[in-house]
C-alpha cells in the first residue's frame, strides 16, 4: 500500500499533531510541501474540497479538515479509546482543544499586535480546566489508560503556548508533567528534535 501523503504548508501549524501521531505510531508517510507562492496562484486551492489545507491522502481516501484527519488516524491506529464511552470523552477533549487553538490562531493572524498581551493574560483561565482533568487522571493521559489523538493534539498545542510564553505552565504542575511525559516518548522526542519540526516556523506569518 502506498504511504500516506500529507499536503501542507512549510509550517508546523495544524499539520504538526498529525505528524506526531504518524511518527510516534510508526506510520510511513510523505510530505508534499506547498509554498505560499504556489498556494496564492490558486490552482491547487481550486482542487481542495473546502479551499483549505491540510490534505491527507490515504490510498483512495482523500480527507480535508484537520480534526477529521486526526480522527481518521486515531481510528486506524487505535488512538480512540477502548470503547464508545472513551471515544466520546476523547472527542469532547479534542473539541475543547480546538476551541483554544482557534483563539490562539485568531490572535496570531488577526490580533497579534493588539491582542497578544490580553491572550497571555487570559491563557491560565483556559488551561486550568485541563490542569484539573489531568490532576485526576492516574494514567497521565486525558482519557483512559493509553494515549489518544487528543493527547497528541493537546501536547502540540501546549508546546506552542510555551513558545509564546515560556512560563505559561509554571503554575500548572499536572500540565507541566504531561508535556514532559508525552515529550519523553522516544519517537515523539526524536520527531520534535528533527529538522521536520525544528526548521519549520510555528505559524505562516512568522509570529509566535
PDB file of C-alpha atoms in Angstrom:
ATOM      1  CA  UNK A   1       0.000   0.000   0.000  1.00  0.00           C
ATOM      2  CA  UNK A   2       1.297   3.463  -0.874  1.00  0.00           C
ATOM      3  CA  UNK A   3       2.340   5.595   2.085  1.00  0.00           C
ATOM      4  CA  UNK A   4       0.057   8.302   3.363  1.00  0.00           C
ATOM      5  CA  UNK A   5       0.621  11.675   1.715  1.00  0.00           C
ATOM      6  CA  UNK A   6       0.201  14.854   3.752  1.00  0.00           C
ATOM      7  CA  UNK A   7      -0.096  18.078   1.789  1.00  0.00           C
ATOM      8  CA  UNK A   8       0.506  21.224   3.800  1.00  0.00           C
ATOM      9  CA  UNK A   9       2.410  24.471   4.013  1.00  0.00           C
ATOM     10  CA  UNK A  10       6.042  24.641   5.265  1.00  0.00           C
ATOM     11  CA  UNK A  11       4.944  25.454   8.823  1.00  0.00           C
ATOM     12  CA  UNK A  12       4.149  23.403  11.922  1.00  0.00           C
ATOM     13  CA  UNK A  13       0.611  24.757  12.175  1.00  0.00           C
ATOM     14  CA  UNK A  14      -2.191  22.224  12.138  1.00  0.00           C
ATOM     15  CA  UNK A  15      -0.039  19.585  10.496  1.00  0.00           C
ATOM     16  CA  UNK A  16       2.253  19.020  13.444  1.00  0.00           C
ATOM     17  CA  UNK A  17      -0.185  16.983  15.556  1.00  0.00           C
ATOM     18  CA  UNK A  18      -0.803  14.714  12.551  1.00  0.00           C
ATOM     19  CA  UNK A  19       2.918  14.217  12.075  1.00  0.00           C
ATOM     20  CA  UNK A  20       3.352  13.478  15.773  1.00  0.00           C
ATOM     21  CA  UNK A  21       0.773  10.710  15.552  1.00  0.00           C
ATOM     22  CA  UNK A  22       2.260   9.176  12.430  1.00  0.00           C
ATOM     23  CA  UNK A  23       5.847   9.373  13.641  1.00  0.00           C
ATOM     24  CA  UNK A  24       5.063   8.003  17.100  1.00  0.00           C
ATOM     25  CA  UNK A  25       2.916   5.191  15.715  1.00  0.00           C
ATOM     26  CA  UNK A  26       5.451   4.180  13.086  1.00  0.00           C
ATOM     27  CA  UNK A  27       3.282   5.189  10.134  1.00  0.00           C
ATOM     28  CA  UNK A  28       5.011   5.676   6.793  1.00  0.00           C
ATOM     29  CA  UNK A  29       4.073   8.945   5.147  1.00  0.00           C
ATOM     30  CA  UNK A  30       5.390  11.505   2.697  1.00  0.00           C
ATOM     31  CA  UNK A  31       5.243  15.278   2.927  1.00  0.00           C
ATOM     32  CA  UNK A  32       4.017  17.289  -0.031  1.00  0.00           C
ATOM     33  CA  UNK A  33       5.024  20.840   0.823  1.00  0.00           C
ATOM     34  CA  UNK A  34       3.131  23.717  -0.758  1.00  0.00           C
ATOM     35  CA  UNK A  35       4.737  27.143  -0.626  1.00  0.00           C
ATOM     36  CA  UNK A  36       2.645  30.229  -0.049  1.00  0.00           C
ATOM     37  CA  UNK A  37       3.596  31.400  -3.526  1.00  0.00           C
ATOM     38  CA  UNK A  38       2.245  28.187  -5.060  1.00  0.00           C
ATOM     39  CA  UNK A  39      -0.921  28.415  -2.992  1.00  0.00           C
ATOM     40  CA  UNK A  40      -1.574  32.030  -3.951  1.00  0.00           C
ATOM     41  CA  UNK A  41      -1.634  31.097  -7.634  1.00  0.00           C
ATOM     42  CA  UNK A  42      -4.975  29.488  -6.849  1.00  0.00           C
ATOM     43  CA  UNK A  43      -4.754  26.341  -8.982  1.00  0.00           C
ATOM     44  CA  UNK A  44      -4.266  23.941  -6.072  1.00  0.00           C
ATOM     45  CA  UNK A  45      -6.817  25.741  -3.911  1.00  0.00           C
ATOM     46  CA  UNK A  46      -9.475  25.128  -6.580  1.00  0.00           C
ATOM     47  CA  UNK A  47      -8.901  21.374  -6.283  1.00  0.00           C
ATOM     48  CA  UNK A  48      -9.301  21.333  -2.479  1.00  0.00           C
ATOM     49  CA  UNK A  49     -12.777  20.391  -1.317  1.00  0.00           C
ATOM     50  CA  UNK A  50     -13.138  23.357   1.058  1.00  0.00           C
ATOM     51  CA  UNK A  51     -10.378  25.502  -0.405  1.00  0.00           C
ATOM     52  CA  UNK A  52      -8.088  24.666   2.516  1.00  0.00           C
ATOM     53  CA  UNK A  53      -5.090  22.635   3.607  1.00  0.00           C
ATOM     54  CA  UNK A  54      -4.045  20.283   5.170  1.00  0.00           C
ATOM     55  CA  UNK A  55      -4.982  17.440   2.871  1.00  0.00           C
ATOM     56  CA  UNK A  56      -4.403  13.789   3.687  1.00  0.00           C
ATOM     57  CA  UNK A  57      -4.378  11.070   1.020  1.00  0.00           C
ATOM     58  CA  UNK A  58      -4.568   7.542   2.392  1.00  0.00           C
ATOM     59  CA  UNK A  59      -4.933   5.149  -0.518  1.00  0.00           C
ATOM     60  CA  UNK A  60      -8.098   6.167  -2.347  1.00  0.00           C
ATOM     61  CA  UNK A  61      -9.350   8.186   0.630  1.00  0.00           C
ATOM     62  CA  UNK A  62      -8.767  11.944   0.466  1.00  0.00           C
ATOM     63  CA  UNK A  63      -9.525  13.997   3.562  1.00  0.00           C
ATOM     64  CA  UNK A  64      -9.588  17.681   4.406  1.00  0.00           C
ATOM     65  CA  UNK A  65     -10.291  19.383   7.748  1.00  0.00           C
ATOM     66  CA  UNK A  66      -7.597  18.856  10.357  1.00  0.00           C
ATOM     67  CA  UNK A  67      -9.765  17.297  13.056  1.00  0.00           C
ATOM     68  CA  UNK A  68     -11.306  14.844  10.591  1.00  0.00           C
ATOM     69  CA  UNK A  69      -7.771  13.835   9.636  1.00  0.00           C
ATOM     70  CA  UNK A  70      -6.786  13.396  13.284  1.00  0.00           C
ATOM     71  CA  UNK A  71      -9.841  11.210  13.893  1.00  0.00           C
ATOM     72  CA  UNK A  72      -9.114   9.079  10.842  1.00  0.00           C
ATOM     73  CA  UNK A  73      -5.563   8.457  12.030  1.00  0.00           C
ATOM     74  CA  UNK A  74      -6.912   7.696  15.503  1.00  0.00           C
ATOM     75  CA  UNK A  75      -9.413   5.116  14.283  1.00  0.00           C
ATOM     76  CA  UNK A  76      -6.802   3.475  12.090  1.00  0.00           C
ATOM     77  CA  UNK A  77      -4.095   3.243  14.733  1.00  0.00           C
ATOM     78  CA  UNK A  78      -6.003   2.524  17.934  1.00  0.00           C
ATOM     79  CA  UNK A  79      -5.895   6.024  19.397  1.00  0.00           C
ATOM     80  CA  UNK A  80      -9.625   6.430  20.050  1.00  0.00           C
ATOM     81  CA  UNK A  81     -10.114   4.780  23.440  1.00  0.00           C
ATOM     82  CA  UNK A  82     -11.193   1.271  24.350  1.00  0.00           C
ATOM     83  CA  UNK A  83     -14.929   1.727  23.779  1.00  0.00           C
ATOM     84  CA  UNK A  84     -17.641   4.141  22.699  1.00  0.00           C
ATOM     85  CA  UNK A  85     -17.687   5.938  26.052  1.00  0.00           C
ATOM     86  CA  UNK A  86     -13.980   6.702  25.921  1.00  0.00           C
ATOM     87  CA  UNK A  87     -14.280   7.738  22.265  1.00  0.00           C
ATOM     88  CA  UNK A  88     -16.992  10.249  23.204  1.00  0.00           C
ATOM     89  CA  UNK A  89     -14.832  11.661  26.007  1.00  0.00           C
ATOM     90  CA  UNK A  90     -11.827  11.901  23.678  1.00  0.00           C
ATOM     91  CA  UNK A  91     -13.984  13.801  21.170  1.00  0.00           C
ATOM     92  CA  UNK A  92     -15.006  16.181  23.947  1.00  0.00           C
ATOM     93  CA  UNK A  93     -11.378  16.790  24.900  1.00  0.00           C
ATOM     94  CA  UNK A  94     -10.346  17.385  21.320  1.00  0.00           C
ATOM     95  CA  UNK A  95     -13.198  19.814  20.716  1.00  0.00           C
ATOM     96  CA  UNK A  96     -12.076  21.787  23.761  1.00  0.00           C
ATOM     97  CA  UNK A  97      -8.502  21.854  22.435  1.00  0.00           C
ATOM     98  CA  UNK A  98      -9.859  23.114  19.125  1.00  0.00           C
ATOM     99  CA  UNK A  99     -11.616  25.971  20.941  1.00  0.00           C
ATOM    100  CA  UNK A 100      -8.270  27.052  22.404  1.00  0.00           C
ATOM    101  CA  UNK A 101      -6.420  26.624  19.126  1.00  0.00           C
ATOM    102  CA  UNK A 102      -8.945  28.859  17.344  1.00  0.00           C
ATOM    103  CA  UNK A 103      -8.414  31.569  19.992  1.00  0.00           C
ATOM    104  CA  UNK A 104      -4.661  31.266  19.552  1.00  0.00           C
ATOM    105  CA  UNK A 105      -4.800  31.425  15.745  1.00  0.00           C
ATOM    106  CA  UNK A 106      -7.127  34.414  15.806  1.00  0.00           C
ATOM    107  CA  UNK A 107      -4.623  36.230  17.990  1.00  0.00           C
ATOM    108  CA  UNK A 108      -1.626  35.193  15.852  1.00  0.00           C
ATOM    109  CA  UNK A 109      -3.118  36.074  12.484  1.00  0.00           C
ATOM    110  CA  UNK A 110      -5.540  38.897  13.288  1.00  0.00           C
ATOM    111  CA  UNK A 111      -4.745  40.492  16.640  1.00  0.00           C
ATOM    112  CA  UNK A 112      -1.066  39.891  17.373  1.00  0.00           C
ATOM    113  CA  UNK A 113      -0.061  43.483  17.962  1.00  0.00           C
ATOM    114  CA  UNK A 114      -3.171  44.440  19.904  1.00  0.00           C
ATOM    115  CA  UNK A 115      -4.215  41.145  21.464  1.00  0.00           C
ATOM    116  CA  UNK A 116      -1.083  39.179  22.440  1.00  0.00           C
ATOM    117  CA  UNK A 117      -0.851  40.600  25.958  1.00  0.00           C
ATOM    118  CA  UNK A 118      -4.555  40.000  26.600  1.00  0.00           C
ATOM    119  CA  UNK A 119      -4.318  36.453  25.234  1.00  0.00           C
ATOM    120  CA  UNK A 120      -1.408  35.560  27.513  1.00  0.00           C
ATOM    121  CA  UNK A 121      -3.196  37.103  30.496  1.00  0.00           C
ATOM    122  CA  UNK A 122      -6.312  35.032  29.833  1.00  0.00           C
ATOM    123  CA  UNK A 123      -4.487  31.793  28.990  1.00  0.00           C
ATOM    124  CA  UNK A 124      -4.351  30.461  32.591  1.00  0.00           C
ATOM    125  CA  UNK A 125      -8.120  30.687  32.774  1.00  0.00           C
ATOM    126  CA  UNK A 126      -8.336  28.293  29.824  1.00  0.00           C
ATOM    127  CA  UNK A 127      -5.534  25.945  30.850  1.00  0.00           C
ATOM    128  CA  UNK A 128      -6.923  25.450  34.356  1.00  0.00           C
ATOM    129  CA  UNK A 129      -9.618  23.105  33.018  1.00  0.00           C
ATOM    130  CA  UNK A 130      -7.058  20.731  31.542  1.00  0.00           C
ATOM    131  CA  UNK A 131      -4.978  21.002  34.703  1.00  0.00           C
ATOM    132  CA  UNK A 132      -7.971  19.827  36.731  1.00  0.00           C
ATOM    133  CA  UNK A 133      -8.680  16.983  34.301  1.00  0.00           C
ATOM    134  CA  UNK A 134      -5.128  15.681  34.277  1.00  0.00           C
ATOM    135  CA  UNK A 135      -4.781  16.017  38.048  1.00  0.00           C
ATOM    136  CA  UNK A 136      -7.487  13.346  38.331  1.00  0.00           C
ATOM    137  CA  UNK A 137      -6.056  11.002  35.665  1.00  0.00           C
ATOM    138  CA  UNK A 138      -3.682   8.437  37.209  1.00  0.00           C
ATOM    139  CA  UNK A 139      -2.567   7.290  33.757  1.00  0.00           C
ATOM    140  CA  UNK A 140      -1.312  10.742  32.837  1.00  0.00           C
ATOM    141  CA  UNK A 141      -3.469  10.766  29.690  1.00  0.00           C
ATOM    142  CA  UNK A 142      -6.648  12.755  29.074  1.00  0.00           C
ATOM    143  CA  UNK A 143      -8.924   9.717  28.834  1.00  0.00           C
ATOM    144  CA  UNK A 144      -8.412   6.134  29.947  1.00  0.00           C
ATOM    145  CA  UNK A 145      -5.104   4.387  30.358  1.00  0.00           C
ATOM    146  CA  UNK A 146      -3.496   4.923  26.945  1.00  0.00           C
ATOM    147  CA  UNK A 147      -2.599   7.780  24.660  1.00  0.00           C
ATOM    148  CA  UNK A 148      -5.246   9.110  22.278  1.00  0.00           C
ATOM    149  CA  UNK A 149      -5.214  11.507  19.354  1.00  0.00           C
ATOM    150  CA  UNK A 150      -6.423  14.242  21.711  1.00  0.00           C
ATOM    151  CA  UNK A 151      -3.238  13.807  23.754  1.00  0.00           C
ATOM    152  CA  UNK A 152      -1.042  14.427  20.726  1.00  0.00           C
ATOM    153  CA  UNK A 153      -3.149  17.467  19.876  1.00  0.00           C
ATOM    154  CA  UNK A 154      -3.004  18.914  23.387  1.00  0.00           C
ATOM    155  CA  UNK A 155       0.724  18.253  23.663  1.00  0.00           C
ATOM    156  CA  UNK A 156       1.339  20.070  20.376  1.00  0.00           C
ATOM    157  CA  UNK A 157      -0.824  22.992  21.493  1.00  0.00           C
ATOM    158  CA  UNK A 158       0.944  23.287  24.855  1.00  0.00           C
ATOM    159  CA  UNK A 159       4.392  23.229  23.264  1.00  0.00           C
ATOM    160  CA  UNK A 160       3.315  26.123  21.059  1.00  0.00           C
ATOM    161  CA  UNK A 161       1.977  28.023  24.082  1.00  0.00           C
ATOM    162  CA  UNK A 162       5.341  27.606  25.809  1.00  0.00           C
ATOM    163  CA  UNK A 163       6.993  29.176  22.776  1.00  0.00           C
ATOM    164  CA  UNK A 164       4.595  32.107  23.076  1.00  0.00           C
ATOM    165  CA  UNK A 165       5.038  32.410  26.859  1.00  0.00           C
ATOM    166  CA  UNK A 166       7.758  30.236  28.388  1.00  0.00           C
ATOM    167  CA  UNK A 167       6.286  30.487  31.900  1.00  0.00           C
ATOM    168  CA  UNK A 168       2.688  29.692  30.986  1.00  0.00           C
ATOM    169  CA  UNK A 169       2.763  26.251  32.670  1.00  0.00           C
ATOM    170  CA  UNK A 170       4.676  27.261  35.800  1.00  0.00           C
ATOM    171  CA  UNK A 171       1.526  27.213  37.947  1.00  0.00           C
ATOM    172  CA  UNK A 172       0.154  24.035  36.399  1.00  0.00           C
ATOM    173  CA  UNK A 173       2.135  21.041  37.699  1.00  0.00           C
ATOM    174  CA  UNK A 174      -0.093  18.440  36.055  1.00  0.00           C
ATOM    175  CA  UNK A 175       0.155  20.111  32.654  1.00  0.00           C
ATOM    176  CA  UNK A 176       3.892  20.567  33.063  1.00  0.00           C
ATOM    177  CA  UNK A 177       4.291  16.881  33.904  1.00  0.00           C
ATOM    178  CA  UNK A 178       2.022  15.976  30.999  1.00  0.00           C
ATOM    179  CA  UNK A 179       4.197  17.835  28.488  1.00  0.00           C
ATOM    180  CA  UNK A 180       7.262  16.109  29.925  1.00  0.00           C
ATOM    181  CA  UNK A 181       5.543  12.709  29.774  1.00  0.00           C
ATOM    182  CA  UNK A 182       4.397  12.954  26.157  1.00  0.00           C
ATOM    183  CA  UNK A 183       7.595  14.692  25.105  1.00  0.00           C
ATOM    184  CA  UNK A 184       9.747  11.925  26.590  1.00  0.00           C
ATOM    185  CA  UNK A 185       8.211   9.238  24.372  1.00  0.00           C
ATOM    186  CA  UNK A 186      11.241   8.237  22.268  1.00  0.00           C
ATOM    187  CA  UNK A 187       9.648   8.769  18.868  1.00  0.00           C
ATOM    188  CA  UNK A 188       7.936  11.996  19.916  1.00  0.00           C
ATOM    189  CA  UNK A 189      11.228  13.318  21.234  1.00  0.00           C
ATOM    190  CA  UNK A 190      13.017  12.284  18.042  1.00  0.00           C
ATOM    191  CA  UNK A 191      10.426  13.998  15.868  1.00  0.00           C
ATOM    192  CA  UNK A 192      10.371  17.204  17.910  1.00  0.00           C
ATOM    193  CA  UNK A 193      14.161  17.409  17.629  1.00  0.00           C
ATOM    194  CA  UNK A 194      14.228  16.586  13.903  1.00  0.00           C
ATOM    195  CA  UNK A 195      14.570  19.010  11.015  1.00  0.00           C
ATOM    196  CA  UNK A 196      10.982  18.132  10.078  1.00  0.00           C
ATOM    197  CA  UNK A 197       9.912  20.098  13.155  1.00  0.00           C
ATOM    198  CA  UNK A 198      12.695  22.430  14.275  1.00  0.00           C
ATOM    199  CA  UNK A 199      13.328  24.016  10.888  1.00  0.00           C
ATOM    200  CA  UNK A 200       9.702  24.953  10.332  1.00  0.00           C
ATOM    201  CA  UNK A 201       8.156  28.168  11.655  1.00  0.00           C
ATOM    202  CA  UNK A 202       5.284  27.677  14.050  1.00  0.00           C
ATOM    203  CA  UNK A 203       2.906  29.838  12.019  1.00  0.00           C
ATOM    204  CA  UNK A 204       2.679  31.005   8.444  1.00  0.00           C
ATOM    205  CA  UNK A 205       3.157  34.682   9.264  1.00  0.00           C
ATOM    206  CA  UNK A 206       6.323  34.089  11.281  1.00  0.00           C
ATOM    207  CA  UNK A 207       4.744  35.191  14.558  1.00  0.00           C
ATOM    208  CA  UNK A 208       4.870  33.013  17.642  1.00  0.00           C
TER     209      UNK A 208
END
